[in-house]
mmCIF file of C-alpha atoms in Angstrom:
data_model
loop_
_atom_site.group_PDB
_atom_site.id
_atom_site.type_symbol
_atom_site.label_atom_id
_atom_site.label_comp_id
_atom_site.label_asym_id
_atom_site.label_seq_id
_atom_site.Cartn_x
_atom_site.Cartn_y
_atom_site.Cartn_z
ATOM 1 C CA UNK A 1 120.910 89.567 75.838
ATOM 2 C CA UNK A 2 123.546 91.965 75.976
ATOM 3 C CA UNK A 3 125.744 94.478 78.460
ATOM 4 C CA UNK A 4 127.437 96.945 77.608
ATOM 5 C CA UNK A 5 130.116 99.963 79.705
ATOM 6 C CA UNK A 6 128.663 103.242 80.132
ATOM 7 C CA UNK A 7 131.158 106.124 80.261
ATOM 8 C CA UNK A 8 130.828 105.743 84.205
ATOM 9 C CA UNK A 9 131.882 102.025 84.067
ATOM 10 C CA UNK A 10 128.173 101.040 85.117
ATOM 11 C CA UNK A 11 127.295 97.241 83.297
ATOM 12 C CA UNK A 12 124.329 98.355 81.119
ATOM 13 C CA UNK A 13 121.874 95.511 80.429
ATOM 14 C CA UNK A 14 119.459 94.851 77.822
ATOM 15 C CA UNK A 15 117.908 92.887 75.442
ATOM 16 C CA UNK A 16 116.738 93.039 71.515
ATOM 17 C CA UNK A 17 113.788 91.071 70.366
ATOM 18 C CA UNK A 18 112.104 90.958 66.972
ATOM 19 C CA UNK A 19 111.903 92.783 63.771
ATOM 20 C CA UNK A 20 110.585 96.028 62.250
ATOM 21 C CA UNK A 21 110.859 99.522 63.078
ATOM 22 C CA UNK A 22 112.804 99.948 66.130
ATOM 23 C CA UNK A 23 111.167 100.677 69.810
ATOM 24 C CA UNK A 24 112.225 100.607 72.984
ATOM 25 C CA UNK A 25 110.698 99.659 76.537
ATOM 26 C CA UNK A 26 111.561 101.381 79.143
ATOM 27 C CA UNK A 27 110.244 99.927 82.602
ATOM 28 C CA UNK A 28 109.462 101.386 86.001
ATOM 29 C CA UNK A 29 111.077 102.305 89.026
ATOM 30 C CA UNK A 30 111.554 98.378 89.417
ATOM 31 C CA UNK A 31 114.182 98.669 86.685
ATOM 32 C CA UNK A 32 114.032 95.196 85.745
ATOM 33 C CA UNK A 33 113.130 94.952 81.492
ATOM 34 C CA UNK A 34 111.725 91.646 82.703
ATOM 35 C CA UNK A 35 108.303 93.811 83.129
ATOM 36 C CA UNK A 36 107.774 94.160 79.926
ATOM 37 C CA UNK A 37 107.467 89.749 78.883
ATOM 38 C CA UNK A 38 103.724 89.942 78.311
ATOM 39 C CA UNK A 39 104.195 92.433 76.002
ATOM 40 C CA UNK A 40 107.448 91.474 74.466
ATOM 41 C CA UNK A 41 105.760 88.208 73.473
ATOM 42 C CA UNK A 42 102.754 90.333 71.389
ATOM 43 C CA UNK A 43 104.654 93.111 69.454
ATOM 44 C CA UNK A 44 107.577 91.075 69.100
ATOM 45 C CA UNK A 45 106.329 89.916 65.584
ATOM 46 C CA UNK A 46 105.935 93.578 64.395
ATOM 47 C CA UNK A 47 108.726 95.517 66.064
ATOM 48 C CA UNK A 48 112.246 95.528 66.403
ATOM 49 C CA UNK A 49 112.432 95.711 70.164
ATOM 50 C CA UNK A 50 115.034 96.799 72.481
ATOM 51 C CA UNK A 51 114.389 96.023 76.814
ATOM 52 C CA UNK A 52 116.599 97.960 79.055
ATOM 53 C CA UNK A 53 117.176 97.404 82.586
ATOM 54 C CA UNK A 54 118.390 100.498 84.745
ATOM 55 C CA UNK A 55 120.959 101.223 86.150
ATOM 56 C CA UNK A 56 121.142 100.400 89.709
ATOM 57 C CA UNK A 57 118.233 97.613 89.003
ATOM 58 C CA UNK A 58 117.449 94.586 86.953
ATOM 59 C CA UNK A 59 120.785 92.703 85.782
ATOM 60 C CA UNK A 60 122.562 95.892 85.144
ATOM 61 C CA UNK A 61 124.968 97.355 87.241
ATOM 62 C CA UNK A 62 124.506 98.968 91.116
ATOM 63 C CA UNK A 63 127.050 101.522 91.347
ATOM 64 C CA UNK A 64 127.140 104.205 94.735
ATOM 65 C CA UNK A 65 125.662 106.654 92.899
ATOM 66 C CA UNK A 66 124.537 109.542 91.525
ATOM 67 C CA UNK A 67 121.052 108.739 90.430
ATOM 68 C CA UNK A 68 119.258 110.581 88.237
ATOM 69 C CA UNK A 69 116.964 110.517 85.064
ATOM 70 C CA UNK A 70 118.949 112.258 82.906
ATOM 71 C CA UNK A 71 122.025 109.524 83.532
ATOM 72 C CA UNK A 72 119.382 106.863 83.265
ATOM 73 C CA UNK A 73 118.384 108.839 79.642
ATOM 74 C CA UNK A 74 121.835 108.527 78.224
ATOM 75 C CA UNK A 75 121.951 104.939 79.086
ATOM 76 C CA UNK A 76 118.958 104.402 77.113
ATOM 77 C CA UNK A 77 121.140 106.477 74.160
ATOM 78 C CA UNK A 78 124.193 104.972 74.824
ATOM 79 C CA UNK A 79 122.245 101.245 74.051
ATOM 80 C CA UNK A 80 121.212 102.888 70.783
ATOM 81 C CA UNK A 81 124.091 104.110 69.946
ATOM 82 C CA UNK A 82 125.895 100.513 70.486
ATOM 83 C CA UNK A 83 122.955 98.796 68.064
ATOM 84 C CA UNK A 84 123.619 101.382 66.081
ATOM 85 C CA UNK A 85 120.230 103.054 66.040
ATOM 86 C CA UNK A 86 119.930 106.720 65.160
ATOM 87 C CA UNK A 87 116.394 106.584 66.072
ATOM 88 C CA UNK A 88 113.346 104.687 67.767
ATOM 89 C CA UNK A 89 109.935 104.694 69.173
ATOM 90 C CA UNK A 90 110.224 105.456 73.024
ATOM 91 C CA UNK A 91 107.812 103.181 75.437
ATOM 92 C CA UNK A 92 108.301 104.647 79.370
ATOM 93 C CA UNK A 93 106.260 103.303 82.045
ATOM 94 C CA UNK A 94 106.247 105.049 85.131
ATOM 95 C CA UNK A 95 109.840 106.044 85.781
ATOM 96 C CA UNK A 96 110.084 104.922 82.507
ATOM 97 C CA UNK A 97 108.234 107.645 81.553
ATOM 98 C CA UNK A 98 110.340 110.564 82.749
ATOM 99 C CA UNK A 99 113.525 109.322 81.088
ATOM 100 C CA UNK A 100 111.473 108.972 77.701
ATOM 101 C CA UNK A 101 110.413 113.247 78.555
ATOM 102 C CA UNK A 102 113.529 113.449 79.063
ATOM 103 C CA UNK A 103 115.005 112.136 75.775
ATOM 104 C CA UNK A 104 112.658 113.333 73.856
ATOM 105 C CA UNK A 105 113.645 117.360 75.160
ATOM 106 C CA UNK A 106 117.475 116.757 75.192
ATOM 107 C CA UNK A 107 118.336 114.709 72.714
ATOM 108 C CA UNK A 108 114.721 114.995 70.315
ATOM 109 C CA UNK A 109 116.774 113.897 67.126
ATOM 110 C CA UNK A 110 116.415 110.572 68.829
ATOM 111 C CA UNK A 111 112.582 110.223 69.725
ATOM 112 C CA UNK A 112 110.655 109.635 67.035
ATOM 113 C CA UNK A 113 107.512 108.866 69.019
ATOM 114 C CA UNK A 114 106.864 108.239 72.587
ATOM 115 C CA UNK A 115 104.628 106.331 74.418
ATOM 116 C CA UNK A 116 104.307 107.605 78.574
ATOM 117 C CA UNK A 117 102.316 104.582 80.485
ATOM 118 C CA UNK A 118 101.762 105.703 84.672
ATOM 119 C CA UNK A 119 103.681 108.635 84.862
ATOM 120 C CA UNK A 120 103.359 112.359 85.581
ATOM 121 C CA UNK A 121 105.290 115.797 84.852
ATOM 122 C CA UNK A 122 106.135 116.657 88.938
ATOM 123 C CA UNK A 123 105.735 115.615 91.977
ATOM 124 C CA UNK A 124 102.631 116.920 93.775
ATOM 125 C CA UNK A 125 102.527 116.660 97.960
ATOM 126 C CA UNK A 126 100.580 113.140 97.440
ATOM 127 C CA UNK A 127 103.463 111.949 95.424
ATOM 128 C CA UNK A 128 106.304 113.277 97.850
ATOM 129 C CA UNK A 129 104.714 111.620 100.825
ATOM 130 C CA UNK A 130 104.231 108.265 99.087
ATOM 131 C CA UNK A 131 107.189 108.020 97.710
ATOM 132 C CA UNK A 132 109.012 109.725 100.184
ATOM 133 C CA UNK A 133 107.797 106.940 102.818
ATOM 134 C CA UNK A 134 109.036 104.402 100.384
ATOM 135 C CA UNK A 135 112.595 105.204 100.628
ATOM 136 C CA UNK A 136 112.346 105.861 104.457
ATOM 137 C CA UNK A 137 111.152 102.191 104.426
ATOM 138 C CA UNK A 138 114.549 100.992 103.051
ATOM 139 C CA UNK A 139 116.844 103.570 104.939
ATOM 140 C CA UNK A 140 115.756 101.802 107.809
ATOM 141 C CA UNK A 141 116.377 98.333 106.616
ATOM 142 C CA UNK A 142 112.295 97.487 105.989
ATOM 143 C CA UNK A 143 112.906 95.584 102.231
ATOM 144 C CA UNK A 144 109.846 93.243 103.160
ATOM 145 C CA UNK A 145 107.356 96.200 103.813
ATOM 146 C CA UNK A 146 108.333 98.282 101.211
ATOM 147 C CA UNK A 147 107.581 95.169 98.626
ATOM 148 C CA UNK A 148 104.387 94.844 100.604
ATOM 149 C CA UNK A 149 103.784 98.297 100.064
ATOM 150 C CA UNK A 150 104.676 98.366 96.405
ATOM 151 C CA UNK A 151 101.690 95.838 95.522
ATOM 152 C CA UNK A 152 99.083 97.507 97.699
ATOM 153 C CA UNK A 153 99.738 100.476 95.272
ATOM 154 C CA UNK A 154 101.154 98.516 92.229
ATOM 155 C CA UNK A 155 98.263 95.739 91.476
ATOM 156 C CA UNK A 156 94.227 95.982 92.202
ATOM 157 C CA UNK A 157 92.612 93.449 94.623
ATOM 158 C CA UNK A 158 91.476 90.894 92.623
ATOM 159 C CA UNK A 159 95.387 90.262 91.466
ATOM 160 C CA UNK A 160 96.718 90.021 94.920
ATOM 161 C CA UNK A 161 94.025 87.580 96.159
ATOM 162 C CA UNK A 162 94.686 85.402 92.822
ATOM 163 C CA UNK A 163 98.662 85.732 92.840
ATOM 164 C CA UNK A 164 99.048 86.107 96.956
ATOM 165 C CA UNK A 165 101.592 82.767 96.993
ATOM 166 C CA UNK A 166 104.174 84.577 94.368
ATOM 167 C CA UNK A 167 103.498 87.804 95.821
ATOM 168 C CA UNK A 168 104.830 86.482 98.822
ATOM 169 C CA UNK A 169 107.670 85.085 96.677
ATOM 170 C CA UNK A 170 108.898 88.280 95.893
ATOM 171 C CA UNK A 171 108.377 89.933 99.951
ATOM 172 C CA UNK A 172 110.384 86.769 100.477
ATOM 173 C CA UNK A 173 113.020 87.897 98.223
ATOM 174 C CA UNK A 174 112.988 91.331 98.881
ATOM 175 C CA UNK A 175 115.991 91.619 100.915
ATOM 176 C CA UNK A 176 118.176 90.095 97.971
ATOM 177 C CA UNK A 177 116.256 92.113 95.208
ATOM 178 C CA UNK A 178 116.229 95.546 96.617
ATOM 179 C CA UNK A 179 120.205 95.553 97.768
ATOM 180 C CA UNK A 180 122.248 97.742 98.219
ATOM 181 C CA UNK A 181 119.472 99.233 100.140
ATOM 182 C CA UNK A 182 120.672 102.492 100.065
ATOM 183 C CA UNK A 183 121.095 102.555 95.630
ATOM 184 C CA UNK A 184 117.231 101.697 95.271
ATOM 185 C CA UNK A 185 116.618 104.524 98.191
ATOM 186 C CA UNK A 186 118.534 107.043 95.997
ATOM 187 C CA UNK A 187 116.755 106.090 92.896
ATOM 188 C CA UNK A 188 113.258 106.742 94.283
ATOM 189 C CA UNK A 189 114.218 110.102 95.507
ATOM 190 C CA UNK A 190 115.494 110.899 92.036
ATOM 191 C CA UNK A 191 112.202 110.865 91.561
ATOM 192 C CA UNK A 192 111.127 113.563 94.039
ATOM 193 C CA UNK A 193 113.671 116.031 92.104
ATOM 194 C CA UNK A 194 112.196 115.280 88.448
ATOM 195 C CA UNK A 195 110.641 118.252 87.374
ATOM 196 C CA UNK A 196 110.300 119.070 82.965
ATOM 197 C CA UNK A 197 107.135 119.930 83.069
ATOM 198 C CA UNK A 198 107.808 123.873 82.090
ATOM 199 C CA UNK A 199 109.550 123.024 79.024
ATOM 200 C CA UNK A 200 106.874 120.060 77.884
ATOM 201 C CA UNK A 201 105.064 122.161 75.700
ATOM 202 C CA UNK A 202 108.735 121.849 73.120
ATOM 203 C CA UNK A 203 107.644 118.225 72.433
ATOM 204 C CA UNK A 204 107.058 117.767 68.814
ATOM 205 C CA UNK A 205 106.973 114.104 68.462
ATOM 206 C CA UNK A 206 103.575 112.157 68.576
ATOM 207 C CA UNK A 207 102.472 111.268 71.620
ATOM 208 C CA UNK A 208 100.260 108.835 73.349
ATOM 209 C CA UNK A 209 99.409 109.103 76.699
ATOM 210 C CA UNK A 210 98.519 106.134 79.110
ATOM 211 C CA UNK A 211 96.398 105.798 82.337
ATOM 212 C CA UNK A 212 94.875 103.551 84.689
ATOM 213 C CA UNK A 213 91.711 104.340 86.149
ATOM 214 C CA UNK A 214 92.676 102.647 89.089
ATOM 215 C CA UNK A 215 96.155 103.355 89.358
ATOM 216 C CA UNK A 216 96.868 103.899 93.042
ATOM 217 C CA UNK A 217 100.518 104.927 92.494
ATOM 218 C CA UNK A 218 100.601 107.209 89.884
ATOM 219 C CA UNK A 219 96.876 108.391 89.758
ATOM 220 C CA UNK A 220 95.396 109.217 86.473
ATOM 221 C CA UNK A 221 95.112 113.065 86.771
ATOM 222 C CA UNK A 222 98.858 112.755 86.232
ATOM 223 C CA UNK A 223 98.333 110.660 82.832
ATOM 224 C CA UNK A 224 95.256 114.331 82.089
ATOM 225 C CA UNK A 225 98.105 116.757 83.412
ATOM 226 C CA UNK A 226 100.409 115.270 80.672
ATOM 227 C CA UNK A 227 97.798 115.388 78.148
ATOM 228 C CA UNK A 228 97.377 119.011 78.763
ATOM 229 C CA UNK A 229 101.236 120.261 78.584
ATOM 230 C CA UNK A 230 102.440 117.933 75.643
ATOM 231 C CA UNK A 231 100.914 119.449 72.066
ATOM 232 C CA UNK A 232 99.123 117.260 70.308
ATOM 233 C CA UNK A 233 99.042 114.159 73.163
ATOM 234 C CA UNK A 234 96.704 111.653 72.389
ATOM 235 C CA UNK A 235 94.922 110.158 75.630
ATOM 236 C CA UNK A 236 93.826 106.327 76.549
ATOM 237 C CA UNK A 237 92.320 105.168 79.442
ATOM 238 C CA UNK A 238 93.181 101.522 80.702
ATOM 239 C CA UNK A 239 92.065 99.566 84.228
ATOM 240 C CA UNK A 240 94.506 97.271 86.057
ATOM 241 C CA UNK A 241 96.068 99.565 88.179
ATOM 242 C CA UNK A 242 99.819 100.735 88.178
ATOM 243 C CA UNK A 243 101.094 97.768 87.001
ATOM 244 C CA UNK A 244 99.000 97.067 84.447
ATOM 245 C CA UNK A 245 101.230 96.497 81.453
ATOM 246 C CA UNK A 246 102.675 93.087 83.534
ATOM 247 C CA UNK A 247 99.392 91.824 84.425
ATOM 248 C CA UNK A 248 97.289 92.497 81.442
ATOM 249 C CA UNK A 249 99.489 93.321 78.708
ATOM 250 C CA UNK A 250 96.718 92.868 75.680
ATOM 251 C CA UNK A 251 95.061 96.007 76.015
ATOM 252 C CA UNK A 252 98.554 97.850 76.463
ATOM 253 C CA UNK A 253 99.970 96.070 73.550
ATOM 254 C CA UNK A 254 96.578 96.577 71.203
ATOM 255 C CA UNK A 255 97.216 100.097 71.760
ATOM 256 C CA UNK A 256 100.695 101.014 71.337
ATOM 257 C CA UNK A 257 100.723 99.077 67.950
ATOM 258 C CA UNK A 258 97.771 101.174 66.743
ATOM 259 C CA UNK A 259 99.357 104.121 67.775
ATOM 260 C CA UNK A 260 102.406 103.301 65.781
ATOM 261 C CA UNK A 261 100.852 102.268 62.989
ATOM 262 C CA UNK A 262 99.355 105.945 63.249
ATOM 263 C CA UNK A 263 102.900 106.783 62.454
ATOM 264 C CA UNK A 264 103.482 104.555 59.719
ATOM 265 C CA UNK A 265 105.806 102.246 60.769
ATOM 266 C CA UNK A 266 103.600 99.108 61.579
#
Protein backbone atom coordinates (compact mmCIF):
# COMPACT_ATOMS: atom_id res chain seq x y z
CA UNK A 1 0.00 0.00 0.00
CA UNK A 2 1.31 3.08 -1.22
CA UNK A 3 0.57 7.15 -1.71
CA UNK A 4 1.99 9.09 -3.68
CA UNK A 5 1.79 13.54 -4.61
CA UNK A 6 0.10 14.36 -7.69
CA UNK A 7 1.26 17.58 -9.38
CA UNK A 8 -1.85 19.23 -7.53
CA UNK A 9 -0.58 18.07 -4.07
CA UNK A 10 -3.66 15.55 -3.90
CA UNK A 11 -2.38 12.12 -1.63
CA UNK A 12 -2.84 9.47 -4.38
CA UNK A 13 -3.56 6.00 -2.94
CA UNK A 14 -3.11 2.63 -4.17
CA UNK A 15 -2.10 -0.66 -3.92
CA UNK A 16 0.05 -3.46 -6.01
CA UNK A 17 -0.77 -7.08 -5.67
CA UNK A 18 0.68 -10.09 -7.47
CA UNK A 19 2.70 -11.01 -10.42
CA UNK A 20 2.55 -11.13 -14.24
CA UNK A 21 1.66 -8.78 -16.82
CA UNK A 22 0.60 -5.62 -15.35
CA UNK A 23 -3.31 -4.47 -14.96
CA UNK A 24 -4.97 -2.11 -13.28
CA UNK A 25 -8.50 -1.77 -11.46
CA UNK A 26 -10.10 1.04 -11.61
CA UNK A 27 -13.35 1.22 -9.33
CA UNK A 28 -16.59 3.18 -9.42
CA UNK A 29 -17.91 6.34 -8.49
CA UNK A 30 -17.38 4.94 -4.80
CA UNK A 31 -13.66 5.48 -5.39
CA UNK A 32 -12.61 3.18 -2.83
CA UNK A 33 -10.00 0.20 -4.64
CA UNK A 34 -11.39 -1.77 -1.71
CA UNK A 35 -14.23 -2.86 -4.43
CA UNK A 36 -12.23 -4.73 -6.20
CA UNK A 37 -11.08 -7.66 -2.92
CA UNK A 38 -13.12 -10.47 -4.44
CA UNK A 39 -11.42 -10.13 -7.40
CA UNK A 40 -8.02 -9.14 -6.23
CA UNK A 41 -7.96 -12.44 -4.33
CA UNK A 42 -8.65 -14.58 -7.91
CA UNK A 43 -6.32 -12.91 -10.53
CA UNK A 44 -3.88 -12.06 -8.05
CA UNK A 45 -1.93 -15.34 -8.87
CA UNK A 46 -1.77 -14.44 -12.63
CA UNK A 47 -1.44 -10.67 -12.78
CA UNK A 48 0.60 -8.04 -11.60
CA UNK A 49 -2.10 -5.85 -10.16
CA UNK A 50 -2.27 -2.29 -9.36
CA UNK A 51 -5.82 -0.85 -7.11
CA UNK A 52 -6.30 2.81 -7.19
CA UNK A 53 -8.49 4.79 -5.09
CA UNK A 54 -9.70 8.29 -6.50
CA UNK A 55 -9.17 11.17 -5.78
CA UNK A 56 -11.59 12.76 -3.56
CA UNK A 57 -12.61 8.99 -2.32
CA UNK A 58 -11.20 5.89 -0.79
CA UNK A 59 -7.90 6.67 1.35
CA UNK A 60 -6.68 9.14 -1.13
CA UNK A 61 -6.86 12.63 -0.81
CA UNK A 62 -10.26 15.13 -0.74
CA UNK A 63 -9.10 18.28 -2.08
CA UNK A 64 -11.91 21.43 -2.97
CA UNK A 65 -11.83 20.65 -6.28
CA UNK A 66 -11.91 20.56 -9.67
CA UNK A 67 -13.27 17.17 -10.47
CA UNK A 68 -13.04 15.68 -13.49
CA UNK A 69 -12.17 12.39 -15.43
CA UNK A 70 -9.49 13.50 -17.22
CA UNK A 71 -7.59 14.62 -13.69
CA UNK A 72 -8.77 11.33 -12.30
CA UNK A 73 -6.98 9.71 -15.79
CA UNK A 74 -3.63 11.21 -15.07
CA UNK A 75 -3.73 9.98 -11.59
CA UNK A 76 -4.14 6.60 -12.83
CA UNK A 77 -0.78 7.59 -15.18
CA UNK A 78 0.91 9.32 -12.70
CA UNK A 79 0.69 5.73 -10.39
CA UNK A 80 2.25 4.11 -13.46
CA UNK A 81 4.59 6.27 -14.00
CA UNK A 82 5.83 6.04 -10.14
CA UNK A 83 5.94 1.88 -10.53
CA UNK A 84 7.52 2.58 -13.38
CA UNK A 85 5.12 1.02 -15.85
CA UNK A 86 5.11 2.15 -19.45
CA UNK A 87 2.13 0.11 -20.02
CA UNK A 88 -0.88 -2.06 -18.60
CA UNK A 89 -4.16 -3.69 -19.05
CA UNK A 90 -6.94 -1.10 -18.03
CA UNK A 91 -10.02 -2.63 -15.80
CA UNK A 92 -12.82 0.50 -15.30
CA UNK A 93 -15.98 -0.18 -13.66
CA UNK A 94 -18.51 2.29 -13.89
CA UNK A 95 -16.78 5.61 -13.41
CA UNK A 96 -14.03 3.52 -13.72
CA UNK A 97 -14.88 3.07 -17.01
CA UNK A 98 -14.78 6.59 -18.40
CA UNK A 99 -11.30 7.33 -17.06
CA UNK A 100 -10.07 3.95 -18.77
CA UNK A 101 -11.95 5.76 -22.41
CA UNK A 102 -10.32 8.30 -21.45
CA UNK A 103 -6.73 6.96 -21.23
CA UNK A 104 -6.99 4.91 -23.75
CA UNK A 105 -7.83 8.25 -26.38
CA UNK A 106 -5.28 10.64 -24.71
CA UNK A 107 -2.60 8.93 -23.71
CA UNK A 108 -3.21 5.30 -26.02
CA UNK A 109 0.65 4.52 -25.77
CA UNK A 110 -0.43 3.53 -22.31
CA UNK A 111 -3.55 1.16 -22.79
CA UNK A 112 -2.73 -1.88 -23.97
CA UNK A 113 -6.17 -3.41 -23.43
CA UNK A 114 -9.17 -2.29 -21.61
CA UNK A 115 -11.75 -3.83 -19.89
CA UNK A 116 -15.22 -1.25 -19.37
CA UNK A 117 -17.56 -3.11 -16.58
CA UNK A 118 -21.19 -0.75 -15.99
CA UNK A 119 -20.45 2.12 -17.86
CA UNK A 120 -21.68 4.10 -20.87
CA UNK A 121 -20.32 6.76 -23.55
CA UNK A 122 -22.93 9.91 -22.36
CA UNK A 123 -25.32 10.71 -20.33
CA UNK A 124 -28.86 10.14 -21.64
CA UNK A 125 -32.01 12.13 -19.73
CA UNK A 126 -32.44 8.77 -17.50
CA UNK A 127 -28.90 9.14 -16.44
CA UNK A 128 -29.03 13.04 -15.73
CA UNK A 129 -32.07 12.68 -13.56
CA UNK A 130 -30.66 9.78 -11.53
CA UNK A 131 -27.66 10.99 -11.00
CA UNK A 132 -28.54 14.40 -10.91
CA UNK A 133 -30.94 13.56 -7.79
CA UNK A 134 -27.98 11.90 -6.23
CA UNK A 135 -25.94 14.90 -5.76
CA UNK A 136 -29.05 17.05 -4.83
CA UNK A 137 -29.33 14.40 -2.04
CA UNK A 138 -25.93 15.46 -0.55
CA UNK A 139 -26.17 19.31 -1.31
CA UNK A 140 -28.79 19.19 1.07
CA UNK A 141 -27.05 17.29 3.75
CA UNK A 142 -29.14 13.71 3.00
CA UNK A 143 -25.69 11.23 3.28
CA UNK A 144 -28.08 8.43 4.76
CA UNK A 145 -30.58 8.50 1.74
CA UNK A 146 -28.27 8.84 -0.83
CA UNK A 147 -26.43 5.43 0.56
CA UNK A 148 -29.95 4.09 0.70
CA UNK A 149 -30.39 5.08 -2.68
CA UNK A 150 -27.09 3.82 -3.97
CA UNK A 151 -28.05 0.03 -3.05
CA UNK A 152 -31.59 0.18 -4.37
CA UNK A 153 -29.74 0.83 -7.73
CA UNK A 154 -26.29 -0.75 -6.87
CA UNK A 155 -27.26 -4.52 -5.65
CA UNK A 156 -30.47 -6.83 -6.77
CA UNK A 157 -33.01 -7.92 -4.08
CA UNK A 158 -31.92 -11.02 -3.04
CA UNK A 159 -28.42 -9.22 -1.80
CA UNK A 160 -30.10 -6.60 0.22
CA UNK A 161 -32.47 -9.02 2.03
CA UNK A 162 -29.27 -11.38 2.73
CA UNK A 163 -26.72 -8.45 3.64
CA UNK A 164 -29.59 -5.83 5.13
CA UNK A 165 -27.52 -5.69 8.78
CA UNK A 166 -24.11 -4.38 6.91
CA UNK A 167 -26.05 -2.50 4.53
CA UNK A 168 -27.25 -0.65 7.30
CA UNK A 169 -23.62 -0.49 8.47
CA UNK A 170 -22.64 1.53 5.76
CA UNK A 171 -26.22 4.10 5.85
CA UNK A 172 -24.89 4.22 9.39
CA UNK A 173 -21.64 5.43 8.28
CA UNK A 174 -22.59 7.44 5.59
CA UNK A 175 -22.18 10.73 7.07
CA UNK A 176 -18.36 9.96 7.83
CA UNK A 177 -17.82 8.17 4.38
CA UNK A 178 -19.33 10.58 2.00
CA UNK A 179 -17.59 13.95 3.65
CA UNK A 180 -16.88 16.68 2.56
CA UNK A 181 -20.31 16.49 1.24
CA UNK A 182 -19.90 18.89 -1.24
CA UNK A 183 -16.32 16.89 -2.99
CA UNK A 184 -18.47 13.59 -3.56
CA UNK A 185 -21.41 16.08 -4.97
CA UNK A 186 -18.85 17.51 -7.47
CA UNK A 187 -17.57 14.17 -8.46
CA UNK A 188 -20.98 12.79 -9.49
CA UNK A 189 -21.70 15.75 -11.60
CA UNK A 190 -18.38 15.21 -13.33
CA UNK A 191 -20.17 12.65 -14.48
CA UNK A 192 -23.07 14.53 -16.11
CA UNK A 193 -20.28 16.50 -18.27
CA UNK A 194 -18.42 13.19 -19.56
CA UNK A 195 -19.02 13.01 -23.03
CA UNK A 196 -16.06 10.86 -25.65
CA UNK A 197 -18.32 9.14 -27.29
CA UNK A 198 -17.66 11.03 -30.89
CA UNK A 199 -14.13 10.22 -30.90
CA UNK A 200 -14.64 6.30 -29.61
CA UNK A 201 -14.47 4.93 -32.86
CA UNK A 202 -10.10 5.98 -32.56
CA UNK A 203 -9.83 3.08 -30.04
CA UNK A 204 -7.46 0.55 -31.31
CA UNK A 205 -6.78 -1.50 -28.33
CA UNK A 206 -8.83 -4.76 -27.62
CA UNK A 207 -11.71 -4.37 -25.93
CA UNK A 208 -14.13 -6.19 -23.79
CA UNK A 209 -17.22 -4.90 -22.90
CA UNK A 210 -19.21 -5.71 -19.61
CA UNK A 211 -22.96 -5.66 -18.63
CA UNK A 212 -25.42 -6.59 -16.18
CA UNK A 213 -28.68 -7.64 -17.21
CA UNK A 214 -30.02 -6.26 -14.25
CA UNK A 215 -28.04 -3.35 -13.71
CA UNK A 216 -30.40 -0.66 -12.45
CA UNK A 217 -27.73 2.10 -12.47
CA UNK A 218 -26.03 1.91 -15.49
CA UNK A 219 -28.52 -0.16 -17.67
CA UNK A 220 -27.15 -2.51 -20.18
CA UNK A 221 -28.05 -0.66 -23.45
CA UNK A 222 -25.16 1.51 -22.29
CA UNK A 223 -22.70 -1.67 -22.04
CA UNK A 224 -24.63 -2.39 -26.42
CA UNK A 225 -24.07 1.48 -27.12
CA UNK A 226 -20.33 0.91 -26.27
CA UNK A 227 -20.16 -2.17 -28.19
CA UNK A 228 -21.37 -0.36 -31.19
CA UNK A 229 -18.87 2.85 -31.18
CA UNK A 230 -15.59 1.00 -30.03
CA UNK A 231 -14.12 -1.19 -33.26
CA UNK A 232 -13.69 -4.44 -32.63
CA UNK A 233 -15.47 -4.52 -28.81
CA UNK A 234 -16.10 -7.78 -27.67
CA UNK A 235 -19.49 -8.06 -25.59
CA UNK A 236 -20.40 -10.22 -22.23
CA UNK A 237 -23.39 -10.32 -20.50
CA UNK A 238 -23.29 -10.86 -16.58
CA UNK A 239 -26.40 -10.75 -13.78
CA UNK A 240 -25.87 -9.22 -10.32
CA UNK A 241 -26.73 -5.89 -10.96
CA UNK A 242 -24.43 -2.71 -10.85
CA UNK A 243 -22.34 -3.90 -8.40
CA UNK A 244 -21.71 -7.04 -9.47
CA UNK A 245 -17.94 -7.34 -9.54
CA UNK A 246 -18.11 -6.92 -5.32
CA UNK A 247 -20.76 -9.35 -4.84
CA UNK A 248 -19.99 -12.05 -7.28
CA UNK A 249 -16.62 -11.55 -8.45
CA UNK A 250 -16.12 -15.28 -10.14
CA UNK A 251 -17.86 -14.72 -13.20
CA UNK A 252 -16.15 -11.15 -13.56
CA UNK A 253 -12.82 -12.56 -12.80
CA UNK A 254 -13.35 -15.90 -15.21
CA UNK A 255 -13.80 -13.44 -17.83
CA UNK A 256 -11.33 -10.79 -17.75
CA UNK A 257 -8.54 -13.50 -17.47
CA UNK A 258 -9.84 -15.15 -20.65
CA UNK A 259 -9.95 -12.06 -22.29
CA UNK A 260 -6.37 -11.39 -21.49
CA UNK A 261 -5.17 -14.44 -22.21
CA UNK A 262 -6.81 -13.54 -25.72
CA UNK A 263 -4.01 -11.08 -25.71
CA UNK A 264 -1.31 -13.20 -24.74
CA UNK A 265 -0.27 -12.17 -21.63
CA UNK A 266 -1.91 -14.82 -19.25
Amino acid sequence: MTTITAADGCALYYERVGSGPPVVLIPGLGGDGRFWNGVVALLASHFDLLVVDHRGAGRSGRPAGPYRIDIIARDVLAILDAEGCGAAHLVGHSTGGAIVQTIALDAPERARSLVISGGWDRSDARFRAAFGARAALLDAGLADAYQQLTHVFGYDPAFIDAHEAELDKAVASAATALAPFAVTAARVRMLLDFDRSAELHRISQPTLIVGARDDGLIPIHHAHRLQSLIPHAEFCELAGAHFHPRTDPAPFATRVAAFLDQQGVA
